[in-house]
PDB file of C-alpha atoms and ligand atoms in Angstrom:
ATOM      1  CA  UNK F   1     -19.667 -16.986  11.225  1.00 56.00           C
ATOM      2  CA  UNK F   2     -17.937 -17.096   7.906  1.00 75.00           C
ATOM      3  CA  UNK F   3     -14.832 -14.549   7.519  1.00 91.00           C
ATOM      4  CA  UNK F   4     -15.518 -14.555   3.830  1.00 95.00           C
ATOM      5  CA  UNK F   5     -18.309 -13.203   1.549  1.00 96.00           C
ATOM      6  CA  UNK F   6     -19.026 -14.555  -1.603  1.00 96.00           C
ATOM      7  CA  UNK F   7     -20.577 -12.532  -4.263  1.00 97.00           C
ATOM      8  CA  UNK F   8     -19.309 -14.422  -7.315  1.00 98.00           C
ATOM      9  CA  UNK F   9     -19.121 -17.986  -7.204  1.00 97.00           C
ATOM     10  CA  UNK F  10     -15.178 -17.557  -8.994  1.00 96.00           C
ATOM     11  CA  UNK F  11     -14.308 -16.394  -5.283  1.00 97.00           C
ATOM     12  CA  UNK F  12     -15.110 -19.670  -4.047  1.00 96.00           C
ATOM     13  CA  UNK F  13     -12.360 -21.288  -5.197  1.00 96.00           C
ATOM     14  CA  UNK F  14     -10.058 -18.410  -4.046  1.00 97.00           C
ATOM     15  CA  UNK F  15     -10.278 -18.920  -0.157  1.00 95.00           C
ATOM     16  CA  UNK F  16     -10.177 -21.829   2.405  1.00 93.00           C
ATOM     17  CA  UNK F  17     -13.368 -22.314   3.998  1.00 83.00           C
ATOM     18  CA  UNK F  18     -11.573 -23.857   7.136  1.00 88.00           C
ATOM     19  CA  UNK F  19      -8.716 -20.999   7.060  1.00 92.00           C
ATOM     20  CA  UNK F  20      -9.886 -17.953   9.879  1.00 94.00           C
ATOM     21  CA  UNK F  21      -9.384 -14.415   9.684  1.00 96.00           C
ATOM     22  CA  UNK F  22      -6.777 -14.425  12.602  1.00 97.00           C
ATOM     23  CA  UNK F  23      -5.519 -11.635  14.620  1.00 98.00           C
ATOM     24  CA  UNK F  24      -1.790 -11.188  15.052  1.00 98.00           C
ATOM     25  CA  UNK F  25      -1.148  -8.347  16.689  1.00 98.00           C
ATOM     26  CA  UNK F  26      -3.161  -5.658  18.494  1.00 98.00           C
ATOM     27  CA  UNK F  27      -2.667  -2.440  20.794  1.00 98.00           C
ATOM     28  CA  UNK F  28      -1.464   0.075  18.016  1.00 98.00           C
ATOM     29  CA  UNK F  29      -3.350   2.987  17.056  1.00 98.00           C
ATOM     30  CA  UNK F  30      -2.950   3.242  12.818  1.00 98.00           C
ATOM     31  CA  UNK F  31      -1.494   0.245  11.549  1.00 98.00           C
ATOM     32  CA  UNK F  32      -0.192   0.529   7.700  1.00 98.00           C
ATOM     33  CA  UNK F  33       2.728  -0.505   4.823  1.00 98.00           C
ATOM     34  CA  UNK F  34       2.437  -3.795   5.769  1.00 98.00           C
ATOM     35  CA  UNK F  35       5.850  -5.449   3.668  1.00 98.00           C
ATOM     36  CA  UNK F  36       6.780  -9.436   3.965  1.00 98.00           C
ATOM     37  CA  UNK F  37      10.593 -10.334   4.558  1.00 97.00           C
ATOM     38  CA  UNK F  38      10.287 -13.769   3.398  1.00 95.00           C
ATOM     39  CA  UNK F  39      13.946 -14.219   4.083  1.00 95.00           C
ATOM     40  CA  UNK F  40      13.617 -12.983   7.537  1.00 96.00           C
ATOM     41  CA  UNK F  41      10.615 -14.712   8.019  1.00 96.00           C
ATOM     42  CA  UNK F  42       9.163 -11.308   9.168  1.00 98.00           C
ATOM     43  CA  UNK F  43       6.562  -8.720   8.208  1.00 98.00           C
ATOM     44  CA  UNK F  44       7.529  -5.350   9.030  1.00 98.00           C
ATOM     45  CA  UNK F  45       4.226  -3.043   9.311  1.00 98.00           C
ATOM     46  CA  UNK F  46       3.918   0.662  10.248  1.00 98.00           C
ATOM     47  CA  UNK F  47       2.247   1.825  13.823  1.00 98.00           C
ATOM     48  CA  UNK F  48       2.183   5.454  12.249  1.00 98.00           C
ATOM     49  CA  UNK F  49       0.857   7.950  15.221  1.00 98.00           C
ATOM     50  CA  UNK F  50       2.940   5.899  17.135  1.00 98.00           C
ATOM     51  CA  UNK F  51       6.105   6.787  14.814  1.00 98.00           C
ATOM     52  CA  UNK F  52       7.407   3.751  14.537  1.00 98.00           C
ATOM     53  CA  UNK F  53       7.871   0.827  12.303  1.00 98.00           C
ATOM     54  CA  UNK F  54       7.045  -2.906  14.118  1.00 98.00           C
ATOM     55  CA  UNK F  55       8.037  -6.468  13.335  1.00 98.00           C
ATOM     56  CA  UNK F  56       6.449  -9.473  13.280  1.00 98.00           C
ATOM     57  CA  UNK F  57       7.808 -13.292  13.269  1.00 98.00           C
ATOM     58  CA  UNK F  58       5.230 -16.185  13.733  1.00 96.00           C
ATOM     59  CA  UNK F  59       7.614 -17.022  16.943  1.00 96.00           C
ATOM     60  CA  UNK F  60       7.942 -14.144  18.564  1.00 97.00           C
ATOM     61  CA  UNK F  61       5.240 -11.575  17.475  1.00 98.00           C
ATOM     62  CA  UNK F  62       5.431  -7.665  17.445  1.00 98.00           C
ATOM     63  CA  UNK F  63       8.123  -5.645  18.777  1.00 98.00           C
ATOM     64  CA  UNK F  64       9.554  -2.393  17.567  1.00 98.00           C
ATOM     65  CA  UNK F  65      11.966  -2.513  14.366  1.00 98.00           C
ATOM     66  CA  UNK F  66      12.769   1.032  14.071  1.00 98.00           C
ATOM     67  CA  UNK F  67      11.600   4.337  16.156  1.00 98.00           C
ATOM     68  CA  UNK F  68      11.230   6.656  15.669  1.00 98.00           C
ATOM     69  CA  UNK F  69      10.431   5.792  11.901  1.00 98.00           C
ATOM     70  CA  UNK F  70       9.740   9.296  11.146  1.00 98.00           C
ATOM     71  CA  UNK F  71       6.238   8.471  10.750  1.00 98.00           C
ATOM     72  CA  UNK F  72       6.443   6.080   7.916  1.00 98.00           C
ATOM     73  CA  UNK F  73       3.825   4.668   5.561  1.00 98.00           C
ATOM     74  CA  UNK F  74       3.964   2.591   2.894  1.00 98.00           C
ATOM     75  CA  UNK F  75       6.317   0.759   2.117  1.00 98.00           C
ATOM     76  CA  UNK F  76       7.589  -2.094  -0.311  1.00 98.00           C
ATOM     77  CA  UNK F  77      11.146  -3.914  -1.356  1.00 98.00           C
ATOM     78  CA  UNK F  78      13.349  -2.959  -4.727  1.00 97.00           C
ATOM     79  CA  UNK F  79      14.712  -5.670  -7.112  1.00 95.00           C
ATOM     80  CA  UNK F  80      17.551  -6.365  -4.529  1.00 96.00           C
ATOM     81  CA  UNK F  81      15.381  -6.759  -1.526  1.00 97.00           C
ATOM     82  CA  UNK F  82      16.041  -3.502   0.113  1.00 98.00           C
ATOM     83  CA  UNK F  83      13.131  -1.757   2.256  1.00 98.00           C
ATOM     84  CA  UNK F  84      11.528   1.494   0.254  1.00 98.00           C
ATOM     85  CA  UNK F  85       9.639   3.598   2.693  1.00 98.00           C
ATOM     86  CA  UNK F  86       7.297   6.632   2.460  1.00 98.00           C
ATOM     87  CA  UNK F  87       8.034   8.785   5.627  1.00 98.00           C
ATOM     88  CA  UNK F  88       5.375  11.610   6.481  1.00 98.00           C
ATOM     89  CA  UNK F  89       7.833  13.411   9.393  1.00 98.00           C
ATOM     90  CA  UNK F  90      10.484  14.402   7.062  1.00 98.00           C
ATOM     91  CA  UNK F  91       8.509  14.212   4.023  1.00 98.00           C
ATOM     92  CA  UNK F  92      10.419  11.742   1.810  1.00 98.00           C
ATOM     93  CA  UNK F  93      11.602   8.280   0.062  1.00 98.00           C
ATOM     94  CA  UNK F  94      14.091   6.617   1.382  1.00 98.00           C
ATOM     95  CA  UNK F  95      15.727   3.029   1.172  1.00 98.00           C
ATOM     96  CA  UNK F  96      17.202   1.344   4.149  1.00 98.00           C
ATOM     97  CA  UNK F  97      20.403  -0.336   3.022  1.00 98.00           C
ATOM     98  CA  UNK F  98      21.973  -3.384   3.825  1.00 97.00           C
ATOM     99  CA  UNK F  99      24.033  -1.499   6.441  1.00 98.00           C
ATOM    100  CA  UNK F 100      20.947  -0.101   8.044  1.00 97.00           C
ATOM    101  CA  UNK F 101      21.778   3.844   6.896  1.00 98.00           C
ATOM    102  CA  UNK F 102      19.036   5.427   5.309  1.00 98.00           C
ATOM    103  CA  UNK F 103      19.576   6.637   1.400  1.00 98.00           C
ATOM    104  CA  UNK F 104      16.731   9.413   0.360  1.00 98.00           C
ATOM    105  CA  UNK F 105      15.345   8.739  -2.739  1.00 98.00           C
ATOM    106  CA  UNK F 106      12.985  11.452  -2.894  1.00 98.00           C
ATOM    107  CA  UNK F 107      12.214  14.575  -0.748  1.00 98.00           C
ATOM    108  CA  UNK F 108      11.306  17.475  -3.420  1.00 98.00           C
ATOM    109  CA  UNK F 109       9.672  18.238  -6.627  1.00 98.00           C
ATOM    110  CA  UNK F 110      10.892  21.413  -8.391  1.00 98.00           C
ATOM    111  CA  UNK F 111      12.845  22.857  -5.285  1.00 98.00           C
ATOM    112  CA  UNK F 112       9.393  22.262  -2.910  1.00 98.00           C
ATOM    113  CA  UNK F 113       9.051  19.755  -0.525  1.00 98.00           C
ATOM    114  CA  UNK F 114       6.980  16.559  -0.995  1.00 98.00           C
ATOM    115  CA  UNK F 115       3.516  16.733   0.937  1.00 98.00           C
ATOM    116  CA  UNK F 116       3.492  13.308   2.534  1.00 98.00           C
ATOM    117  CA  UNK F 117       5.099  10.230   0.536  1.00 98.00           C
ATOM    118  CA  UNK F 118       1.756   7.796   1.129  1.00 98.00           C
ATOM    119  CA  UNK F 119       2.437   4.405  -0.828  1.00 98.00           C
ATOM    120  CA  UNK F 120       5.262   3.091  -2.765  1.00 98.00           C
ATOM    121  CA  UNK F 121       5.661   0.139  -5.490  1.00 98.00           C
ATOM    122  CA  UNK F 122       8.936  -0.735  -7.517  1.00 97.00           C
ATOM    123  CA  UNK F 123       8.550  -1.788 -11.317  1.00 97.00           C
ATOM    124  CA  UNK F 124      10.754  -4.475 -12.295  1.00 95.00           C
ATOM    125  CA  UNK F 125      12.970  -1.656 -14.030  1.00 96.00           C
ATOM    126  CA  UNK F 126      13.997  -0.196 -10.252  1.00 97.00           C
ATOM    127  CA  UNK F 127      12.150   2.807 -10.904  1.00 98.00           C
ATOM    128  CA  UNK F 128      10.077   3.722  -7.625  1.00 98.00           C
ATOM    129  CA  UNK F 129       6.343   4.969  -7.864  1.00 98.00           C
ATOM    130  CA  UNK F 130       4.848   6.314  -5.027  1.00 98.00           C
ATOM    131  CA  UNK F 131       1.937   8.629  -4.159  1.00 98.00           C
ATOM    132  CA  UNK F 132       2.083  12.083  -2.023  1.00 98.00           C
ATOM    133  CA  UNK F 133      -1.229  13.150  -0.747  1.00 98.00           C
ATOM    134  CA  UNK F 134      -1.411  16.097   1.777  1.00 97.00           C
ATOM    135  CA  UNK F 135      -2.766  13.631   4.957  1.00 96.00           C
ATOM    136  CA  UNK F 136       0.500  13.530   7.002  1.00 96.00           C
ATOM    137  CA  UNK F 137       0.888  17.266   7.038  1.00 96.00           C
ATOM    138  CA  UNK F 138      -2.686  17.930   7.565  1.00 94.00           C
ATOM    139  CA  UNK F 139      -2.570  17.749  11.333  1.00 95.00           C
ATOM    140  CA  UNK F 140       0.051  16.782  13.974  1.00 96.00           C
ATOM    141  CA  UNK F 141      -1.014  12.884  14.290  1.00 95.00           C
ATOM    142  CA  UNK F 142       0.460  11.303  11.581  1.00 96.00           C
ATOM    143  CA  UNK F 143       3.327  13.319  11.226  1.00 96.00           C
ATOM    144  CA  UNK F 144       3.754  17.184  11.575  1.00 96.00           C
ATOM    145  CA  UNK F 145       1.126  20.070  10.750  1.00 97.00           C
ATOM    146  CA  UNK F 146       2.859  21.920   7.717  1.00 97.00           C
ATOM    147  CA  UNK F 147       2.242  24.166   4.700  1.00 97.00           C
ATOM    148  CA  UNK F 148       1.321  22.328   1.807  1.00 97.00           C
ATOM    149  CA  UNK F 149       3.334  23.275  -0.981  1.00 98.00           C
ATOM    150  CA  UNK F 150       2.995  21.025  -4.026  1.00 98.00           C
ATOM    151  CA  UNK F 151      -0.238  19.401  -5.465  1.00 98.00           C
ATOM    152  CA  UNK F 152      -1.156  15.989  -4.499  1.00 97.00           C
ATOM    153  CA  UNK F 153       0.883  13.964  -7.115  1.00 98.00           C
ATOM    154  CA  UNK F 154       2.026  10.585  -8.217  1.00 98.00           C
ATOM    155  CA  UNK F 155       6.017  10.987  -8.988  1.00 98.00           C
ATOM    156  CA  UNK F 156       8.525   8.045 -10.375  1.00 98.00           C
ATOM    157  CA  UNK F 157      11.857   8.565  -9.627  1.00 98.00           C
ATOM    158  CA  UNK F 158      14.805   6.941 -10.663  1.00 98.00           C
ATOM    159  CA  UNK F 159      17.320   5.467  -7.809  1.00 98.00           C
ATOM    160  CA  UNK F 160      19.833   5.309 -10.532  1.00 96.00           C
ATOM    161  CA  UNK F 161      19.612   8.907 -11.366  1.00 96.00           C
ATOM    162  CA  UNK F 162      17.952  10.599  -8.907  1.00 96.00           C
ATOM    163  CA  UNK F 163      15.312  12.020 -11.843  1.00 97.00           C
ATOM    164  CA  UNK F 164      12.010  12.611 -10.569  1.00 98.00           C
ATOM    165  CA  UNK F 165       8.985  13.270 -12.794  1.00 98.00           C
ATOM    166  CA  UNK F 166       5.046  13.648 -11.802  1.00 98.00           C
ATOM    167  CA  UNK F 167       3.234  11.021 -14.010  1.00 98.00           C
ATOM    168  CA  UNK F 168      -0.085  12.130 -12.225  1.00 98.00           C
ATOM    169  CA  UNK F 169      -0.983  15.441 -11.630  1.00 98.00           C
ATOM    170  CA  UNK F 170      -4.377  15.440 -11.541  1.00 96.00           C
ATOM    171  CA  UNK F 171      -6.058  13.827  -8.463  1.00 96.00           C
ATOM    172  CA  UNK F 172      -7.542  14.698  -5.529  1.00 94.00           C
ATOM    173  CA  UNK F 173      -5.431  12.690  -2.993  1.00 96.00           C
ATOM    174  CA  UNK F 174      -3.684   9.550  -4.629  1.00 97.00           C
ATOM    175  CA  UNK F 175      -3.116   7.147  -1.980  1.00 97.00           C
ATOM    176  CA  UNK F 176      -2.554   2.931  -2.828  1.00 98.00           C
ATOM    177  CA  UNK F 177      -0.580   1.856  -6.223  1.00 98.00           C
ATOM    178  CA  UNK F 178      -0.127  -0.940  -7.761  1.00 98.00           C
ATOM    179  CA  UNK F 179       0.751  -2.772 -11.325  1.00 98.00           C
ATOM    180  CA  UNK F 180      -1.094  -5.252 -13.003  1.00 98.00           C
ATOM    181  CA  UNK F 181       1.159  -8.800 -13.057  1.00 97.00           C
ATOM    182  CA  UNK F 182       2.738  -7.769 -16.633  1.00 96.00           C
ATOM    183  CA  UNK F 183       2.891  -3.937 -15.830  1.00 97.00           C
ATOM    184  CA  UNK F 184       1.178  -3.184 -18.308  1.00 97.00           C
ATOM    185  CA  UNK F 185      -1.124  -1.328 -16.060  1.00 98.00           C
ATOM    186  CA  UNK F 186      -1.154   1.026 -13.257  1.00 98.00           C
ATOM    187  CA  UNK F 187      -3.664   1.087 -10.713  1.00 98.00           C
ATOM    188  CA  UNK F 188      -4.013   4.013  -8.571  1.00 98.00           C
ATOM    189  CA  UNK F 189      -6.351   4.940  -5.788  1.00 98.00           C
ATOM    190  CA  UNK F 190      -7.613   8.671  -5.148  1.00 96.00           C
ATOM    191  CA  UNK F 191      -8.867   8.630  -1.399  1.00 94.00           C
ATOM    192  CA  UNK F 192     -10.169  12.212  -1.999  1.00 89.00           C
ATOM    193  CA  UNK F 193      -9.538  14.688   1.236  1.00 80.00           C
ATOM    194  CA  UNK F 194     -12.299  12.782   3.289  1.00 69.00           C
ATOM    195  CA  UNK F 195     -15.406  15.453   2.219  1.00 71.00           C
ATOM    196  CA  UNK F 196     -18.328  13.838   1.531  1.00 71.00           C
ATOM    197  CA  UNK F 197     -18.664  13.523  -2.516  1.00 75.00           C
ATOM    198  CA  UNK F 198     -14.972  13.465  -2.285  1.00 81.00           C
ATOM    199  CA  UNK F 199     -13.466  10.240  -5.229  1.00 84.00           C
ATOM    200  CA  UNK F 200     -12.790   6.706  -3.008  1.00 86.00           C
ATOM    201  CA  UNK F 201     -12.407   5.221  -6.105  1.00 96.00           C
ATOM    202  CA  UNK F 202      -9.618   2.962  -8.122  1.00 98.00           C
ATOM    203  CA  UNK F 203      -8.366   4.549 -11.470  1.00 98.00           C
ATOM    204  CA  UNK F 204      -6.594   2.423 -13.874  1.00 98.00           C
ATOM    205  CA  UNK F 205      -4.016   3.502 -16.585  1.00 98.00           C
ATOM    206  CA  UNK F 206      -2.012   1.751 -19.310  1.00 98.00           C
ATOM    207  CA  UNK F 207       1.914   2.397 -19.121  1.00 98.00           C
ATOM    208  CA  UNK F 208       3.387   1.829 -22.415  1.00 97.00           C
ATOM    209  CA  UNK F 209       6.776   1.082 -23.072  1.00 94.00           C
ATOM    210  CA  UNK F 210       8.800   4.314 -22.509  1.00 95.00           C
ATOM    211  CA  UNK F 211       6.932   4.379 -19.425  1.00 95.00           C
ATOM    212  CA  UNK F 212       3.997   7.120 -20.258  1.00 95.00           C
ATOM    213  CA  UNK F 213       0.135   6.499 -19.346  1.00 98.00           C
ATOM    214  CA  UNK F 214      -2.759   7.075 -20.884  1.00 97.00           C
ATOM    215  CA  UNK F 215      -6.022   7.433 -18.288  1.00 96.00           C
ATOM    216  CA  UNK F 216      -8.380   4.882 -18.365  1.00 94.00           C
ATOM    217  CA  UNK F 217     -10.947   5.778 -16.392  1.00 97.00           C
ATOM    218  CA  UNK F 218     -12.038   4.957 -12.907  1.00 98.00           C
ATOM    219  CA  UNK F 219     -11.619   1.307 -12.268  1.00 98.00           C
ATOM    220  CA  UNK F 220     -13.639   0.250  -9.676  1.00 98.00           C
ATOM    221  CA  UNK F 221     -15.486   2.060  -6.932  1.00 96.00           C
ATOM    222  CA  UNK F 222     -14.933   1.094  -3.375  1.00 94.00           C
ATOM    223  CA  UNK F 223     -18.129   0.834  -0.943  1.00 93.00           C
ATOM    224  CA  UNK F 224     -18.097   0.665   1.623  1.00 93.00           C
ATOM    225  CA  UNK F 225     -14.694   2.621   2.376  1.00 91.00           C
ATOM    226  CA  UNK F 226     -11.709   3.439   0.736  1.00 89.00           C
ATOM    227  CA  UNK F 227      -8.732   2.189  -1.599  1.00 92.00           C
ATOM    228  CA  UNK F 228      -6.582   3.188   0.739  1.00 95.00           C
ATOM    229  CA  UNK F 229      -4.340   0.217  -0.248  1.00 97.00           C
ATOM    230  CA  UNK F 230      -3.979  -3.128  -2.211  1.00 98.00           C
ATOM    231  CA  UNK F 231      -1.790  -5.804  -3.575  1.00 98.00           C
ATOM    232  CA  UNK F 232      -2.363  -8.007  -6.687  1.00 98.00           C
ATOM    233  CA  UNK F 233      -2.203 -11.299  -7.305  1.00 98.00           C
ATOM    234  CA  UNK F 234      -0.538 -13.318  -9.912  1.00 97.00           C
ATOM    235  CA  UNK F 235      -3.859 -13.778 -11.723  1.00 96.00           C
ATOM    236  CA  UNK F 236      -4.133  -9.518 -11.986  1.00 97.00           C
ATOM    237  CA  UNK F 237      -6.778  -9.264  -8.920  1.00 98.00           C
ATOM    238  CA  UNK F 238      -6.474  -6.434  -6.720  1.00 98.00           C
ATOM    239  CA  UNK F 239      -6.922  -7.125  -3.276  1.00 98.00           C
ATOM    240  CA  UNK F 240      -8.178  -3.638  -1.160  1.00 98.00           C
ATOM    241  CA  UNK F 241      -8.654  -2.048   1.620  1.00 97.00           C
ATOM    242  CA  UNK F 242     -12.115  -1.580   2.641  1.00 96.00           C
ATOM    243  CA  UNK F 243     -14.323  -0.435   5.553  1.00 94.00           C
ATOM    244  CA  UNK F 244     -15.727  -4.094   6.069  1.00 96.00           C
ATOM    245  CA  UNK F 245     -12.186  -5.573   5.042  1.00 97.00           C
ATOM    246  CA  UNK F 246     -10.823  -6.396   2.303  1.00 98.00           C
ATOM    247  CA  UNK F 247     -12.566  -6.891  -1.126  1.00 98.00           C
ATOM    248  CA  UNK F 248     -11.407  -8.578  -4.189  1.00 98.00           C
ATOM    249  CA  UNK F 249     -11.871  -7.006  -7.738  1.00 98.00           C
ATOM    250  CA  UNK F 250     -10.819  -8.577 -11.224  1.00 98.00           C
ATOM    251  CA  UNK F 251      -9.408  -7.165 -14.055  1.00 98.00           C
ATOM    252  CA  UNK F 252     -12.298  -6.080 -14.904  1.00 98.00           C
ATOM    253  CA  UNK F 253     -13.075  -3.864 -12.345  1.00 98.00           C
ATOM    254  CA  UNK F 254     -16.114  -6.477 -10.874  1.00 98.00           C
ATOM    255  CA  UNK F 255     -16.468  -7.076  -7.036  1.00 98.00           C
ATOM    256  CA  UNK F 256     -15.475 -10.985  -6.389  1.00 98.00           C
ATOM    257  CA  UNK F 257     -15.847 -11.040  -2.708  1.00 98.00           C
ATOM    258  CA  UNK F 258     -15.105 -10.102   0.720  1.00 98.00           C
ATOM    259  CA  UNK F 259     -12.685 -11.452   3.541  1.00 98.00           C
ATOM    260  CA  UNK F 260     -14.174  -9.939   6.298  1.00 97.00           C
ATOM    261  CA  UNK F 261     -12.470  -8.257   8.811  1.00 97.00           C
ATOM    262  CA  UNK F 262     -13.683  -6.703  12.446  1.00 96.00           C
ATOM    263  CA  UNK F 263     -11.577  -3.164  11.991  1.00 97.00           C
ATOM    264  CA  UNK F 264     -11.223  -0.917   9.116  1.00 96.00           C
ATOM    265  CA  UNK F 265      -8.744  -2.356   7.261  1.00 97.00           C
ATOM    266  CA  UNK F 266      -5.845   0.163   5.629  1.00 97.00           C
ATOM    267  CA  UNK F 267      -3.291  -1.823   3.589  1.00 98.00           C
ATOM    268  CA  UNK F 268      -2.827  -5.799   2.794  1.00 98.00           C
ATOM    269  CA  UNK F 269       0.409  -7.549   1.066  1.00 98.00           C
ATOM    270  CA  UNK F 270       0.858 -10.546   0.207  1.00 98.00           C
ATOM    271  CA  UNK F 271       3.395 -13.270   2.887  1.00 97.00           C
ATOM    272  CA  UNK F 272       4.528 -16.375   3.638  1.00 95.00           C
ATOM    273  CA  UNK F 273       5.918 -19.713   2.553  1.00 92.00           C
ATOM    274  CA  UNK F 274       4.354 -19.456  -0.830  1.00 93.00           C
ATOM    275  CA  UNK F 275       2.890 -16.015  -0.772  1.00 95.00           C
ATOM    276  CA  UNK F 276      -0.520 -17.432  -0.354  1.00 96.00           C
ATOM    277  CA  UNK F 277      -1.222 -15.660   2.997  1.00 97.00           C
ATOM    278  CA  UNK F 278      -2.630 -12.453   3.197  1.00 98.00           C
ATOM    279  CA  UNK F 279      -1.456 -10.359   5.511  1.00 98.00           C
ATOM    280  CA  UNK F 280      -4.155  -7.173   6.528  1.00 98.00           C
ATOM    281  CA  UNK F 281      -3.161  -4.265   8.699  1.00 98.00           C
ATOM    282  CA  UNK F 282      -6.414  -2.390  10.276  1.00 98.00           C
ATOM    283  CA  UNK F 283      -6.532  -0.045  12.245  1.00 97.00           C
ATOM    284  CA  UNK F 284      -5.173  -0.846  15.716  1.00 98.00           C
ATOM    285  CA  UNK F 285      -4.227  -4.573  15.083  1.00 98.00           C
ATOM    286  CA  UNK F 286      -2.694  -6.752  12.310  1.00 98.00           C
ATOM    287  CA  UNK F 287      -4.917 -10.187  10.861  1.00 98.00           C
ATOM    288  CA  UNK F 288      -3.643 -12.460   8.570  1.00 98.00           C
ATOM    289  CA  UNK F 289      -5.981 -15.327   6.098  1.00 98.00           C
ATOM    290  CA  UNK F 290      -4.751 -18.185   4.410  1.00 97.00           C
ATOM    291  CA  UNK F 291      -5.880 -17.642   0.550  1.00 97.00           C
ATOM    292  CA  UNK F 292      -5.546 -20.228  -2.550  1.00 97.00           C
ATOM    293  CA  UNK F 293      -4.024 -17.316  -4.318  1.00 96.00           C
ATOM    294  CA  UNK F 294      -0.785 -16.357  -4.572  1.00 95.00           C
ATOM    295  CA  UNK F 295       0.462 -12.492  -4.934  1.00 96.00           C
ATOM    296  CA  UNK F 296       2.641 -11.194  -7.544  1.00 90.00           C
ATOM    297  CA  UNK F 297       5.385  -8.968  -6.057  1.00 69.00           C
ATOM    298  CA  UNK F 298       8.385  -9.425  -5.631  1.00 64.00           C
ATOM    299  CA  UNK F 299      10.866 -10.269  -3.935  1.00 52.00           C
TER     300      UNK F 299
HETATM  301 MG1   MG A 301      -2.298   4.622   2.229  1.00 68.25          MG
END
């Protein structure tokens, strides 16, 4: 059986028809935030009702890097490598340094506490974006059942500073993030609060210069599933989550194809030797694909 569906011929040249869907890593019960350490040679992905943070390494496989993680999330690397993570058990940001202490980067907005920091992405000016829907506080699985106290934002804050600002107030449950190769775009997924009619959809906003964006409209509309999380690549195609794995938009918002995967899939990023392997966490296990694409973040 093929692990890839085709529904526009431009996906054909995207993916290796001899390259399988391959699983990694199973026996976890939420895997997430999956983040490549091409220096280490490692991915590090989240195991989140499991609190902890695991690592993987073609040699060895999965073991624990950190727990507890305090129920981490997302997560990503600044301009200097460092690991940015979204934590749902003590509701922050925070950036592991080189020493292995924790820095927070972000833990309130106008003296409340954040909900539950979901995804994360650095722009190229160290500024950190990241997304705070209410799911970790919602029950005692992913994190700890707690008041809800802000809405369901997107914030920017600024390491430098410590500045926060909400850039988008205005969704239902923002959840993946991502910029377009130049930046001159932000993609942003609302995930809704899992009702039926609730959004699963992709909005899409330009970010000018001083950093403001102006809406421009939903994006693309995932089915079936949810945006709960994508990467691009260096040609500006998003790569998402999806119930039936992961599906590949373009710019323009159109449905390439499909690299099909046997769990629901959560979060992908972008690994290896050239960044041309796609690395998938979903649900209990972890798959990877060989791709003739490469993705765009960095480091
Ligand atoms: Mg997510």
């Amino acid at each position: 059986m093929s692990c890839f569906e085709i529904v526009d011929p431009r996906f054909e040249t995207f993916v290796l028809g001899n390259a399988p869907v391959k699983q990694l890593a199973t026996g976890f019960d939420w895997t997430e935030g999956p983040v490549w350490f091409g220096d280490a040679g490692c991915l590090l992905f989240s195991d989140i009702p499991n609190n902890r943070i695991m690592r993987w390494t073609p040699e060895a496989g999965a073991a624990v890097y950190r727990q507890p993680s305090n129920y981490a999330n997302g997560h990503t690397r600044d301009r200097e490598g460092r690991l940015i993570s979204c934590e749902h058990g003590l509701r922050r940001v925070t950036r592991t340094e080189y020493d292995g202490s924790l820095t927070v980067l972000a833990d309130a907005f106008e003296g409340k506490p954040l909900n539950s920091p979901n995804d994360v992405v650095v722009k190229s000016d160290g500024t950190v974006w990241f997304t705070d829907p209410h799911y970790g506080i919602m029950t005692n699985y992913e994190g700890f059942k707690s008041e809800q106290e802000l809405p369901c934002n997107v914030y920017r804050v600024d390491p430098a500073t410590g500045a926060i600002a909400a850039v988008l107030t205005d969704f239902n449950c923002p959840n993946g993030l991502a910029f377009s190769p130049d930046e001159s775009r932000l993609y942003v997924a609302d995930t809704g609060r899992m009702f039926r009619g609730d959004p699963r959809h992709i909005r899409v906003f330009d970010v000018a210069d001083d950093l403001t964006l102006t809406d421009g409209g939903v994006f693309h509309t995932i089915d079936p599933g949810a945006a709960d999380g994508f990467r691009v690549d260096t040609d500006g195609n998003l790569w998402s989550s999806a119930a039936d794995g992961v599906h590949c938009i373009d710019p323009a918002g159109r449905l390439l194809g499909k690299v099909l995967v046997p769990e629901l899939v959560s979060n992908v990023c972008f690994g290896g030797r050239a960044k041309h392997r796609l690395f998938i966490t979903a649900t209990t296990s972890i798959y990877s694909v060989a791709l003739n694409r490469q993705g765009v973040q960095k480091p």
